[in-house]
PDB file of C-alpha atoms in Angstrom:
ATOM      1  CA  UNK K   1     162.481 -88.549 -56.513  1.00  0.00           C
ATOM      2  CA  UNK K   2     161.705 -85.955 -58.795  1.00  0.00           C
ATOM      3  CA  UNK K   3     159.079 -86.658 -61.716  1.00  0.00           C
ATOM      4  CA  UNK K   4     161.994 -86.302 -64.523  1.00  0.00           C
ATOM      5  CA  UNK K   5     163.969 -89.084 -62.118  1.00  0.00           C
ATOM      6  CA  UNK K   6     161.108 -91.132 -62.546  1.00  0.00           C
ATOM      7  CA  UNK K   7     160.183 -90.558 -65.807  1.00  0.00           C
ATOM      8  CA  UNK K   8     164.033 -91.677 -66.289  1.00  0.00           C
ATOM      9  CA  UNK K   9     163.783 -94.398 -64.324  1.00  0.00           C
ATOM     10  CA  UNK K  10     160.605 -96.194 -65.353  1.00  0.00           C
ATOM     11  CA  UNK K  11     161.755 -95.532 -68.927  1.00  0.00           C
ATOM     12  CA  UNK K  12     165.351 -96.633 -68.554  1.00  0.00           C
ATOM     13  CA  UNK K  13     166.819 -93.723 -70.028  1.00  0.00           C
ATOM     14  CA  UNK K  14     169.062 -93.546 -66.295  1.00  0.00           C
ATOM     15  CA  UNK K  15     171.219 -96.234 -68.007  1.00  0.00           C
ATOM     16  CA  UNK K  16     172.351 -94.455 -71.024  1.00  0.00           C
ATOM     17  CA  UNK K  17     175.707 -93.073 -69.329  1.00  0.00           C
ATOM     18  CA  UNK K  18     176.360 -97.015 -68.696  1.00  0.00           C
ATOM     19  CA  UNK K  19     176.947 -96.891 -72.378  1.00  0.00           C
ATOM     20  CA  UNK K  20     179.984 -95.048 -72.368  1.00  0.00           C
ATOM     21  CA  UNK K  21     181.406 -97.858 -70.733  1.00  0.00           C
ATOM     22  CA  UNK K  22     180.502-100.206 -73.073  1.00  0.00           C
ATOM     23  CA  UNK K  23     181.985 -97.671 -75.762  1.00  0.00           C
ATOM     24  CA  UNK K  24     185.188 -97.345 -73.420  1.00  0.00           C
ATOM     25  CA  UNK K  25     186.090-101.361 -73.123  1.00  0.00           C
ATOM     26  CA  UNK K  26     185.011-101.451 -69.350  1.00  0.00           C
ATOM     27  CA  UNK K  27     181.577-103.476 -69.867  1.00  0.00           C
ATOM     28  CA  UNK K  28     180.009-105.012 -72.311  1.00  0.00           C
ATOM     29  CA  UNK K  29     176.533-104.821 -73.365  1.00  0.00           C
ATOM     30  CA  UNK K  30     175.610-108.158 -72.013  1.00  0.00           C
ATOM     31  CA  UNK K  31     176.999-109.709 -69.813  1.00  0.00           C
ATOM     32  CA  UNK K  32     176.042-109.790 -66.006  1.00  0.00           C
ATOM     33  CA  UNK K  33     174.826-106.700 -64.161  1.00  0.00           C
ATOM     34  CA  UNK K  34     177.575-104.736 -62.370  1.00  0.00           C
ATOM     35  CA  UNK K  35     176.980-104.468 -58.682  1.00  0.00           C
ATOM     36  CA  UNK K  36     178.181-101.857 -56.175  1.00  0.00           C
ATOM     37  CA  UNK K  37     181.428-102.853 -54.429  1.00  0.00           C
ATOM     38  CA  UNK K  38     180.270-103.250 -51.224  1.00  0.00           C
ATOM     39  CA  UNK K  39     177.204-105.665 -52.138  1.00  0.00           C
ATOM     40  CA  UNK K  40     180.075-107.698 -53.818  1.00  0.00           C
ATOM     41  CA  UNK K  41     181.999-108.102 -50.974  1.00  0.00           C
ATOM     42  CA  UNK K  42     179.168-109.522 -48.887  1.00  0.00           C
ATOM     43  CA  UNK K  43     177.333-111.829 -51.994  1.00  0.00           C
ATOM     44  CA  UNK K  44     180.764-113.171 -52.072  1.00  0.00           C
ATOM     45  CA  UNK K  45     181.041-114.252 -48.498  1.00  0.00           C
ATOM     46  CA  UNK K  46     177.336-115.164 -48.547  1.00  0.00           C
ATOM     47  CA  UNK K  47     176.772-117.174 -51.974  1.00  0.00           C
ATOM     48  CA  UNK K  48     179.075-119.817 -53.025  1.00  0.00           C
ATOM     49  CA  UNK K  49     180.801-119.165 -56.494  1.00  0.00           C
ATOM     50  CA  UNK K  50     179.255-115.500 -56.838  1.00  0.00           C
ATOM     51  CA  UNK K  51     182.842-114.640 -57.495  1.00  0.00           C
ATOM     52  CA  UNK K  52     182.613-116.956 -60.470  1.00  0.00           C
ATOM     53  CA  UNK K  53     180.272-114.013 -62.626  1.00  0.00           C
ATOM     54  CA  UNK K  54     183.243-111.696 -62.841  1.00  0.00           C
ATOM     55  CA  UNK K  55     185.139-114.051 -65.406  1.00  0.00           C
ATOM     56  CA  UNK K  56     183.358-112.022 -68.192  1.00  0.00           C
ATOM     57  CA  UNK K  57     183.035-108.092 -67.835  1.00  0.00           C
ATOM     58  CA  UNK K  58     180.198-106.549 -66.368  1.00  0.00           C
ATOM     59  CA  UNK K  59     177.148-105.708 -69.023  1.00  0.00           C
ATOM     60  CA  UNK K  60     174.042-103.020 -69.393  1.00  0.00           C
ATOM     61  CA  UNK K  61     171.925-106.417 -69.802  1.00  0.00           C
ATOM     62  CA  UNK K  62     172.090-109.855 -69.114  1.00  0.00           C
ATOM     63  CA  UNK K  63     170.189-113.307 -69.060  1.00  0.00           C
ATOM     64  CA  UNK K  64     169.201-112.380 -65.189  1.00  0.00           C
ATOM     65  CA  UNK K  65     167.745-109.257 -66.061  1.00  0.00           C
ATOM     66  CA  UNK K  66     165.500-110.405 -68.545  1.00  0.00           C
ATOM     67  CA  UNK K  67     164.473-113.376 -66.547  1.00  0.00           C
ATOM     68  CA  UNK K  68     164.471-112.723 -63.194  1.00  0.00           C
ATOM     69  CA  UNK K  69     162.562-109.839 -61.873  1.00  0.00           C
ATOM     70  CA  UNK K  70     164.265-106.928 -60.238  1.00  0.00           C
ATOM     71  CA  UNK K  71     165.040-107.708 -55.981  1.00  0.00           C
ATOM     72  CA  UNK K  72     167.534-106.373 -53.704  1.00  0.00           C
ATOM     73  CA  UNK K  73     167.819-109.430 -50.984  1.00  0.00           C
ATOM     74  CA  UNK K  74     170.355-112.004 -50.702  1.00  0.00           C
ATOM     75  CA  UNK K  75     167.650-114.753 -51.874  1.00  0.00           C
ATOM     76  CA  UNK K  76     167.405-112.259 -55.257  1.00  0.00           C
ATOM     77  CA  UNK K  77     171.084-112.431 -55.996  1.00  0.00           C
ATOM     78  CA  UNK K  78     171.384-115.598 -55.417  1.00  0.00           C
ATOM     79  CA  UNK K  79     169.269-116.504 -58.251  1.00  0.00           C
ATOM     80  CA  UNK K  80     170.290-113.838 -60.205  1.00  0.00           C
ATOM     81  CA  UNK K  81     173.970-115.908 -60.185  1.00  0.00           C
ATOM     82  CA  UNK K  82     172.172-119.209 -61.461  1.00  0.00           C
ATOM     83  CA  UNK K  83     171.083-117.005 -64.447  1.00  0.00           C
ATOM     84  CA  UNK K  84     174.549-115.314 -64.560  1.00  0.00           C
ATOM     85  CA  UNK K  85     176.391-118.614 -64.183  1.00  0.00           C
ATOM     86  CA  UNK K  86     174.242-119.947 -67.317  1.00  0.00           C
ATOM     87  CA  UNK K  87     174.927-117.235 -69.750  1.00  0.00           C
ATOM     88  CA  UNK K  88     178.681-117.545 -69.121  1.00  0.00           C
ATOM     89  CA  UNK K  89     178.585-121.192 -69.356  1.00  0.00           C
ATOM     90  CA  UNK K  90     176.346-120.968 -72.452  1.00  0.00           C
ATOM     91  CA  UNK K  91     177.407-117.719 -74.112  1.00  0.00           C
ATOM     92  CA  UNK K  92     176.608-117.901 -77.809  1.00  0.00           C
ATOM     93  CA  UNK K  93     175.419-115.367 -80.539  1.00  0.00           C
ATOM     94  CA  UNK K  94     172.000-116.805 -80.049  1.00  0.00           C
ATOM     95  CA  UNK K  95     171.531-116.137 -76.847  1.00  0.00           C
ATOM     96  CA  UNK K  96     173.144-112.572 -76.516  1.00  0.00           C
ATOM     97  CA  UNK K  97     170.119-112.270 -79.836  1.00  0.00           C
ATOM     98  CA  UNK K  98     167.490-113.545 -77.352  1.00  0.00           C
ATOM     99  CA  UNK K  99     169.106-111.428 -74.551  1.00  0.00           C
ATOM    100  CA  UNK K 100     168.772-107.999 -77.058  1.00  0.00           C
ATOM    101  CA  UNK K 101     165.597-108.916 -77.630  1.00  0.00           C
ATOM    102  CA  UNK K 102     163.769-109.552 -74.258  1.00  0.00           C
ATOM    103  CA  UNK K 103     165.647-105.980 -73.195  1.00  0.00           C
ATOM    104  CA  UNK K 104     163.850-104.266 -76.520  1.00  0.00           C
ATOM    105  CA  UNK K 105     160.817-105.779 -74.802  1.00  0.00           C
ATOM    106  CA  UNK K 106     161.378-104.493 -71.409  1.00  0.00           C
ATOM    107  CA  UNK K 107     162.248-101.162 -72.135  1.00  0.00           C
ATOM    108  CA  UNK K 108     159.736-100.524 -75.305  1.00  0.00           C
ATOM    109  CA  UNK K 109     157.170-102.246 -73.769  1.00  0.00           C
ATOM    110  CA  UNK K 110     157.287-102.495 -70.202  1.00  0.00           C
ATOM    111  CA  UNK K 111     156.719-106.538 -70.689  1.00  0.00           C
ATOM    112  CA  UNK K 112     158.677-109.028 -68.573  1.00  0.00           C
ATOM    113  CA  UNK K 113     161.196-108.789 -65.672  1.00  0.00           C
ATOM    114  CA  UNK K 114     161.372-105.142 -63.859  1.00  0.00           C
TER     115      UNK K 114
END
């Protein structure tokens, strides 16, 4: 990776073009993470009710993100769901606030789930 790719990276910047999906209608900006096709396809034969997080569209950020930190295994997405499964079950101005401001956290400060 080149140092601008990790400059982008580290800082979070790489996500920006996400946000002209949010401006499109496609995702929201919380909500819980998109996933690659293929991983889908497997967490869904793998985990019980991971079909159940794509009720509500995809967002940039979400209650997993800002809780659990970042991991690409089975075990990860897993409990990645249990967070996704909350926030759709519990969706409420007050916790897409708390959401917004754990990311401002994150990406400002480097503090919290990476």
């Amino acid at each position: 990776m080149t140092k601008v790719g990790a400059f982008m990276r580290t800082s979070r910047l790489d996500e920006l073009p996400q946000l002209w999906n949010v401006l499109r209608g496609d995702m929201s900006f919380i909500g819980p993470r998109a996933e690659w096709d293929e991983l889908v396809s497997t967490y869904e034969t793998l985990i019980p009710y991971y079909h159940l997080r794509h009720i509500v569209r995809p967002g940039l950020t979400g209650w997993a993100q800002v809780r659990y930190p970042y991991g690409s295994s089975v075990e990860d997405a897993r409990m990645k769901l249990e967070y996704d499964l909350y926030y759709i079950k519990n969706q409420s101005p007050m916790l897409d606030l708390m959401i917004v401001l754990r990311t401002i956290r994150v990406v400002l400060f480097g503090v919290g789930s990476r």
